[in-house]
mmCIF file of C-alpha atoms in Angstrom:
data_model
loop_
_atom_site.group_PDB
_atom_site.id
_atom_site.type_symbol
_atom_site.label_atom_id
_atom_site.label_comp_id
_atom_site.label_asym_id
_atom_site.label_seq_id
_atom_site.Cartn_x
_atom_site.Cartn_y
_atom_site.Cartn_z
ATOM 1 C CA MET A 1 55.114 60.502 -97.800
ATOM 2 C CA GLN A 2 51.750 60.938 -95.683
ATOM 3 C CA ASN A 3 51.253 63.143 -93.292
ATOM 4 C CA GLU A 4 48.345 62.384 -91.090
ATOM 5 C CA LEU A 5 47.692 58.531 -90.439
ATOM 6 C CA ASN A 6 44.040 57.749 -89.260
ATOM 7 C CA ILE A 7 44.181 54.987 -86.557
ATOM 8 C CA VAL A 8 41.588 52.744 -85.699
ATOM 9 C CA GLY A 9 41.899 49.751 -83.291
ATOM 10 C CA ILE A 10 38.798 47.307 -82.101
ATOM 11 C CA GLN A 11 38.338 46.075 -78.644
ATOM 12 C CA ALA A 12 36.170 42.709 -78.583
ATOM 13 C CA ASP A 13 35.048 39.906 -76.574
ATOM 14 C CA LEU A 14 36.366 37.324 -78.193
ATOM 15 C CA SER A 15 34.496 33.918 -78.974
ATOM 16 C CA TRP A 16 36.306 30.930 -77.746
ATOM 17 C CA GLU A 17 38.076 28.544 -80.845
ATOM 18 C CA ASN A 18 35.707 30.297 -83.053
ATOM 19 C CA PRO A 19 37.381 31.819 -85.471
ATOM 20 C CA SER A 20 34.095 32.205 -87.733
ATOM 21 C CA GLU A 21 32.263 33.859 -85.055
ATOM 22 C CA ASN A 22 35.236 36.512 -84.378
ATOM 23 C CA ARG A 23 35.819 37.098 -88.212
ATOM 24 C CA ALA A 24 31.833 38.062 -88.310
ATOM 25 C CA PHE A 25 32.379 40.354 -85.920
ATOM 26 C CA PHE A 26 35.442 42.287 -87.182
ATOM 27 C CA GLU A 27 33.756 41.984 -90.248
ATOM 28 C CA LYS A 28 30.724 43.953 -89.707
ATOM 29 C CA GLN A 29 33.144 46.295 -87.238
ATOM 30 C CA ILE A 30 35.356 46.934 -90.809
ATOM 31 C CA ASN A 31 32.682 47.609 -92.869
ATOM 32 C CA SER A 32 31.303 50.188 -90.758
ATOM 33 C CA LEU A 33 34.233 52.612 -90.746
ATOM 34 C CA SER A 34 34.347 55.705 -92.641
ATOM 35 C CA GLU A 35 36.273 55.914 -96.149
ATOM 36 C CA ASN A 36 39.510 58.441 -94.399
ATOM 37 C CA THR A 37 40.580 54.930 -91.678
ATOM 38 C CA ASP A 38 44.398 53.961 -92.868
ATOM 39 C CA LEU A 39 45.335 51.283 -90.393
ATOM 40 C CA VAL A 40 43.091 48.667 -88.500
ATOM 41 C CA VAL A 41 43.955 47.025 -85.580
ATOM 42 C CA LEU A 42 43.056 44.401 -84.025
ATOM 43 C CA PRO A 43 43.611 41.826 -80.533
ATOM 44 C CA GLU A 44 46.354 38.767 -80.280
ATOM 45 C CA MET A 45 45.207 35.709 -81.605
ATOM 46 C CA PHE A 46 42.211 37.577 -82.875
ATOM 47 C CA THR A 47 40.360 34.658 -84.532
ATOM 48 C CA THR A 48 40.271 31.878 -81.162
ATOM 49 C CA GLY A 49 41.833 34.358 -77.915
ATOM 50 C CA PHE A 50 44.302 33.480 -76.237
ATOM 51 C CA THR A 51 44.104 29.539 -76.613
ATOM 52 C CA MET A 52 47.447 26.519 -76.118
ATOM 53 C CA ASN A 53 45.241 24.526 -78.014
ATOM 54 C CA PRO A 54 46.852 24.946 -81.622
ATOM 55 C CA GLU A 55 46.675 21.785 -82.944
ATOM 56 C CA LYS A 56 42.279 22.490 -82.647
ATOM 57 C CA VAL A 57 42.334 26.144 -84.400
ATOM 58 C CA ALA A 58 45.905 26.521 -86.284
ATOM 59 C CA GLU A 59 45.923 27.690 -90.356
ATOM 60 C CA LYS A 60 47.856 27.640 -92.805
ATOM 61 C CA MET A 61 48.998 31.276 -94.704
ATOM 62 C CA ASN A 62 47.242 30.283 -97.293
ATOM 63 C CA GLY A 63 43.973 29.664 -95.220
ATOM 64 C CA GLU A 64 40.489 31.580 -94.694
ATOM 65 C CA THR A 65 41.577 34.294 -92.498
ATOM 66 C CA ILE A 66 44.338 35.362 -93.940
ATOM 67 C CA SER A 67 41.897 35.505 -97.774
ATOM 68 C CA TRP A 68 39.661 37.018 -95.688
ATOM 69 C CA MET A 69 42.289 39.992 -94.110
ATOM 70 C CA GLN A 70 43.194 40.312 -97.394
ATOM 71 C CA LYS A 71 39.465 40.562 -99.392
ATOM 72 C CA MET A 72 38.285 42.981 -96.135
ATOM 73 C CA ALA A 73 41.534 45.448 -96.785
ATOM 74 C CA SER A 74 41.226 45.393 -100.414
ATOM 75 C CA LYS A 75 37.412 46.219 -100.131
ATOM 76 C CA LYS A 76 37.721 49.209 -97.531
ATOM 77 C CA GLN A 77 41.632 49.971 -98.976
ATOM 78 C CA VAL A 78 43.133 50.109 -95.560
ATOM 79 C CA ALA A 79 45.996 47.980 -93.623
ATOM 80 C CA ILE A 80 44.405 45.142 -91.479
ATOM 81 C CA THR A 81 46.903 43.927 -88.597
ATOM 82 C CA GLY A 82 46.343 41.731 -85.927
ATOM 83 C CA SER A 83 48.234 37.786 -84.953
ATOM 84 C CA LEU A 84 46.115 34.689 -84.801
ATOM 85 C CA VAL A 85 47.662 30.908 -84.951
ATOM 86 C CA ILE A 86 49.435 29.755 -87.752
ATOM 87 C CA GLU A 87 50.964 26.048 -88.520
ATOM 88 C CA ASP A 88 53.600 26.688 -90.504
ATOM 89 C CA ASP A 89 56.463 23.712 -91.695
ATOM 90 C CA ASN A 90 54.769 21.957 -88.973
ATOM 91 C CA THR A 91 55.128 24.170 -86.287
ATOM 92 C CA TYR A 92 52.480 26.525 -85.115
ATOM 93 C CA TYR A 93 53.483 29.694 -84.112
ATOM 94 C CA ASN A 94 51.661 33.633 -82.463
ATOM 95 C CA ARG A 95 52.147 35.415 -85.900
ATOM 96 C CA LEU A 96 51.152 38.847 -86.213
ATOM 97 C CA VAL A 97 49.949 39.721 -90.028
ATOM 98 C CA PHE A 98 50.071 43.133 -91.796
ATOM 99 C CA VAL A 99 47.729 43.204 -94.400
ATOM 100 C CA HIS A 100 48.366 46.193 -96.941
ATOM 101 C CA PRO A 101 45.915 47.361 -99.330
ATOM 102 C CA SER A 102 47.781 45.552 -101.668
ATOM 103 C CA GLY A 103 47.143 42.582 -100.242
ATOM 104 C CA ASN A 104 50.879 42.376 -99.952
ATOM 105 C CA ILE A 105 51.393 40.411 -96.844
ATOM 106 C CA GLU A 106 54.260 40.918 -93.952
ATOM 107 C CA THR A 107 54.930 38.722 -90.781
ATOM 108 C CA TYR A 108 56.310 39.059 -87.094
ATOM 109 C CA ASP A 109 56.272 35.711 -85.189
ATOM 110 C CA LYS A 110 56.142 37.074 -81.070
ATOM 111 C CA ARG A 111 59.499 36.415 -79.881
ATOM 112 C CA HIS A 112 58.350 36.367 -76.117
ATOM 113 C CA SER A 113 56.656 33.350 -75.479
ATOM 114 C CA PHE A 114 54.188 33.832 -72.690
ATOM 115 C CA THR A 115 56.047 31.446 -69.758
ATOM 116 C CA LEU A 116 53.562 32.212 -66.965
ATOM 117 C CA ALA A 117 50.403 29.562 -69.676
ATOM 118 C CA GLY A 118 53.275 27.778 -71.186
ATOM 119 C CA GLU A 119 52.979 29.430 -74.225
ATOM 120 C CA ASP A 120 57.018 28.513 -74.805
ATOM 121 C CA LYS A 121 55.910 24.932 -74.650
ATOM 122 C CA VAL A 122 53.571 24.711 -77.530
ATOM 123 C CA TYR A 123 54.277 27.882 -79.292
ATOM 124 C CA ASN A 124 57.649 28.920 -81.669
ATOM 125 C CA SER A 125 59.216 32.114 -80.983
ATOM 126 C CA GLY A 126 60.492 34.540 -83.722
ATOM 127 C CA ASP A 127 63.693 36.263 -83.872
ATOM 128 C CA LYS A 128 63.551 39.348 -86.138
ATOM 129 C CA ILE A 129 61.803 42.508 -85.456
ATOM 130 C CA LEU A 130 59.426 43.592 -88.074
ATOM 131 C CA ILE A 131 59.127 47.029 -89.549
ATOM 132 C CA VAL A 132 56.509 47.871 -91.966
ATOM 133 C CA ASN A 133 56.497 50.796 -94.740
ATOM 134 C CA TYR A 134 52.834 51.802 -95.250
ATOM 135 C CA LYS A 135 52.240 55.195 -96.181
ATOM 136 C CA GLY A 136 55.387 56.971 -95.749
ATOM 137 C CA TRP A 137 55.134 55.522 -91.803
ATOM 138 C CA ARG A 138 57.611 53.088 -89.938
ATOM 139 C CA ILE A 139 55.533 50.480 -87.987
ATOM 140 C CA CYS A 140 56.715 48.367 -85.862
ATOM 141 C CA PRO A 141 53.836 45.424 -84.492
ATOM 142 C CA LEU A 142 54.803 43.417 -81.357
ATOM 143 C CA ILE A 143 52.519 41.227 -79.494
ATOM 144 C CA CYS A 144 51.392 41.629 -75.769
ATOM 145 C CA TYR A 145 53.924 40.149 -73.503
ATOM 146 C CA ASP A 146 57.049 41.472 -75.535
ATOM 147 C CA LEU A 147 55.945 44.970 -74.091
ATOM 148 C CA ARG A 148 57.362 43.521 -70.639
ATOM 149 C CA PHE A 149 60.938 43.503 -72.737
ATOM 150 C CA PRO A 150 61.944 47.652 -73.601
ATOM 151 C CA VAL A 151 65.299 46.257 -75.240
ATOM 152 C CA TRP A 152 62.769 43.996 -77.855
ATOM 153 C CA ALA A 153 60.889 46.905 -78.390
ATOM 154 C CA ARG A 154 63.931 50.236 -78.176
ATOM 155 C CA ASN A 155 63.604 52.217 -80.986
ATOM 156 C CA THR A 156 66.636 51.823 -82.521
ATOM 157 C CA GLU A 157 64.903 51.319 -86.182
ATOM 158 C CA ASN A 158 63.616 54.722 -86.387
ATOM 159 C CA TYR A 159 60.433 53.954 -86.412
ATOM 160 C CA ASP A 160 57.487 56.160 -85.583
ATOM 161 C CA LEU A 161 54.435 53.943 -84.076
ATOM 162 C CA LEU A 162 54.465 51.091 -81.908
ATOM 163 C CA ILE A 163 51.435 48.890 -81.846
ATOM 164 C CA PHE A 164 51.095 45.916 -79.085
ATOM 165 C CA MET A 165 48.123 43.646 -79.451
ATOM 166 C CA ALA A 166 47.394 41.888 -76.099
ATOM 167 C CA ASN A 167 44.954 39.120 -74.201
ATOM 168 C CA TRP A 168 46.285 41.047 -71.472
ATOM 169 C CA PRO A 169 44.076 39.922 -68.052
ATOM 170 C CA VAL A 170 42.709 42.103 -65.653
ATOM 171 C CA ILE A 171 44.977 40.949 -62.883
ATOM 172 C CA ARG A 172 47.450 42.883 -64.149
ATOM 173 C CA ILE A 173 46.136 45.437 -66.108
ATOM 174 C CA LYS A 174 47.629 48.255 -64.532
ATOM 175 C CA ALA A 175 51.206 47.320 -65.870
ATOM 176 C CA TRP A 176 49.613 47.530 -69.239
ATOM 177 C CA GLU A 177 49.007 50.259 -69.107
ATOM 178 C CA THR A 178 52.008 52.067 -66.838
ATOM 179 C CA LEU A 179 54.381 49.825 -69.736
ATOM 180 C CA LEU A 180 52.573 51.256 -72.450
ATOM 181 C CA LYS A 181 52.879 54.941 -71.629
ATOM 182 C CA ALA A 182 56.953 53.556 -70.587
ATOM 183 C CA ARG A 183 56.625 52.480 -73.943
ATOM 184 C CA ALA A 184 56.202 55.487 -76.344
ATOM 185 C CA ILE A 185 57.985 57.668 -73.591
ATOM 186 C CA GLU A 186 61.159 56.246 -74.036
ATOM 187 C CA ASN A 187 60.821 55.792 -77.967
ATOM 188 C CA MET A 188 59.694 59.428 -78.424
ATOM 189 C CA SER A 189 57.039 57.211 -80.530
ATOM 190 C CA TYR A 190 53.274 57.134 -81.052
ATOM 191 C CA THR A 191 51.921 53.412 -79.487
ATOM 192 C CA ILE A 192 48.399 52.132 -79.792
ATOM 193 C CA GLY A 193 47.843 49.196 -77.306
ATOM 194 C CA ILE A 194 44.439 46.680 -78.621
ATOM 195 C CA ASN A 195 43.570 44.233 -75.521
ATOM 196 C CA ARG A 196 40.618 42.453 -75.944
ATOM 197 C CA THR A 197 37.306 42.218 -72.668
ATOM 198 C CA GLY A 198 35.419 39.716 -71.805
ATOM 199 C CA LYS A 199 36.348 36.669 -69.806
ATOM 200 C CA ASP A 200 37.788 33.261 -71.804
ATOM 201 C CA ALA A 201 37.292 29.484 -71.345
ATOM 202 C CA ASN A 202 40.414 29.552 -68.688
ATOM 203 C CA ASN A 203 37.853 32.358 -67.040
ATOM 204 C CA TYR A 204 40.629 34.942 -67.223
ATOM 205 C CA GLU A 205 38.982 38.392 -67.415
ATOM 206 C CA TYR A 206 40.143 41.071 -69.459
ATOM 207 C CA SER A 207 39.112 44.469 -69.271
ATOM 208 C CA GLY A 208 40.546 45.958 -72.752
ATOM 209 C CA ASN A 209 41.738 49.696 -71.659
ATOM 210 C CA SER A 210 43.153 49.800 -75.339
ATOM 211 C CA LEU A 211 45.027 53.025 -75.742
ATOM 212 C CA VAL A 212 46.359 55.662 -78.246
ATOM 213 C CA ILE A 213 49.499 57.468 -76.763
ATOM 214 C CA ASP A 214 51.631 60.058 -78.143
ATOM 215 C CA TYR A 215 55.183 60.818 -77.807
ATOM 216 C CA LEU A 216 55.126 62.161 -75.000
ATOM 217 C CA GLY A 217 53.049 59.699 -73.471
ATOM 218 C CA GLU A 218 49.780 61.778 -72.678
ATOM 219 C CA GLU A 219 46.705 59.792 -74.569
ATOM 220 C CA LEU A 220 45.315 60.311 -77.688
ATOM 221 C CA SER A 221 42.153 58.117 -77.726
ATOM 222 C CA THR A 222 40.510 55.442 -75.007
ATOM 223 C CA LEU A 223 37.683 53.123 -74.396
ATOM 224 C CA PRO A 224 36.632 52.791 -71.024
ATOM 225 C CA LYS A 225 36.769 49.567 -69.641
ATOM 226 C CA ASN A 226 35.257 46.426 -70.601
ATOM 227 C CA GLU A 227 33.584 48.033 -73.207
ATOM 228 C CA VAL A 228 33.335 46.278 -76.693
ATOM 229 C CA GLY A 229 33.491 49.083 -79.640
ATOM 230 C CA ILE A 230 35.906 51.078 -81.741
ATOM 231 C CA LEU A 231 38.967 53.624 -80.679
ATOM 232 C CA LYS A 232 39.866 55.940 -83.527
ATOM 233 C CA ALA A 233 42.766 58.695 -83.384
ATOM 234 C CA THR A 234 44.502 61.244 -86.059
ATOM 235 C CA LEU A 235 48.233 60.293 -85.941
ATOM 236 C CA VAL A 236 50.631 63.830 -87.258
ATOM 237 C CA LYS A 237 54.425 62.740 -88.638
ATOM 238 C CA SER A 238 55.307 66.349 -88.910
ATOM 239 C CA ASP A 239 53.922 66.904 -85.003
ATOM 240 C CA GLN A 240 56.273 64.005 -83.492
ATOM 241 C CA LYS A 241 59.367 64.784 -85.756
ATOM 242 C CA LYS A 242 58.915 68.281 -84.835
ATOM 243 C CA ILE A 243 59.642 67.372 -81.240
ATOM 244 C CA ARG A 244 61.917 64.722 -81.461
ATOM 245 C CA GLU A 245 64.225 67.279 -83.232
ATOM 246 C CA LYS A 246 63.031 69.640 -79.891
ATOM 247 C CA LEU A 247 64.389 67.759 -76.910
ATOM 248 C CA GLY A 248 66.530 64.976 -79.168
ATOM 249 C CA PHE A 249 65.969 62.177 -76.470
ATOM 250 C CA LEU A 250 66.408 59.797 -79.238
ATOM 251 C CA ASN A 251 70.195 60.697 -80.798
ATOM 252 C CA ASP A 252 71.152 59.660 -77.140
ATOM 253 C CA LYS A 253 70.134 55.910 -76.776
ATOM 254 C CA ASP A 254 72.499 53.462 -76.693
ATOM 255 C CA PHE A 255 73.124 51.035 -79.377
ATOM 256 C CA PHE A 256 73.424 47.422 -78.319
ATOM 257 C CA LYS A 257 73.497 43.745 -80.018
ATOM 258 C CA ILE A 258 71.174 40.778 -78.843
ATOM 259 C CA ASP A 259 72.030 37.211 -79.042
ATOM 260 C CA PHE A 260 69.732 34.285 -78.999
ATOM 261 C CA ILE A 261 70.888 31.856 -77.345
#
């Protein structure tokens, strides 16, 4: 088990529906990272922006972006995670991909489609939580709108780190910051939220406001709004364990079953 986990989030102004340009940007950022980085978190739909045109940009699981993620993870010996538009069995998904340094892949399909934008009309929803075991840490990665649904994110799996990647517009950015801290506090979990900046083709503005938060809701790292850049933090598992044992809040959690209609 690795007691300390060095994480990086990359806050970017995404190029609309332009995977090659976005990959080039992220490659430059990842190449600049120090050798002690363990995990890199990218935004939601990091190759395209939050598009409702999957037929134009969808890739396969053996496509160029997945191969690129594997190449970068191996080269830098880091884990890399982000979501992108995937076509699988003639169906489109907003799919989170977690690539280990070995090249092994784990995936999570966004559970809560953003109906306000019609995401439910063009993408299939997932129905399974993913818990990634990485360097002795249990990691639960989720996507954007999932943040609004605390039951789905509830720490019944004894995870250590909760990840949210997003295209969360500036008009609702207060909710983004507030809910990230709420999820961290109620689950006594380190939480990282990586959001994009800039303006997309639909004229929605994004300010970033990416955060790393500890298990008590304290900010460990942040970036100024609208800034393109890298967010860094070192998470310490023994500190989290000590506070969890001292306070015992997770011992009193409710247990429940989620039914899918």
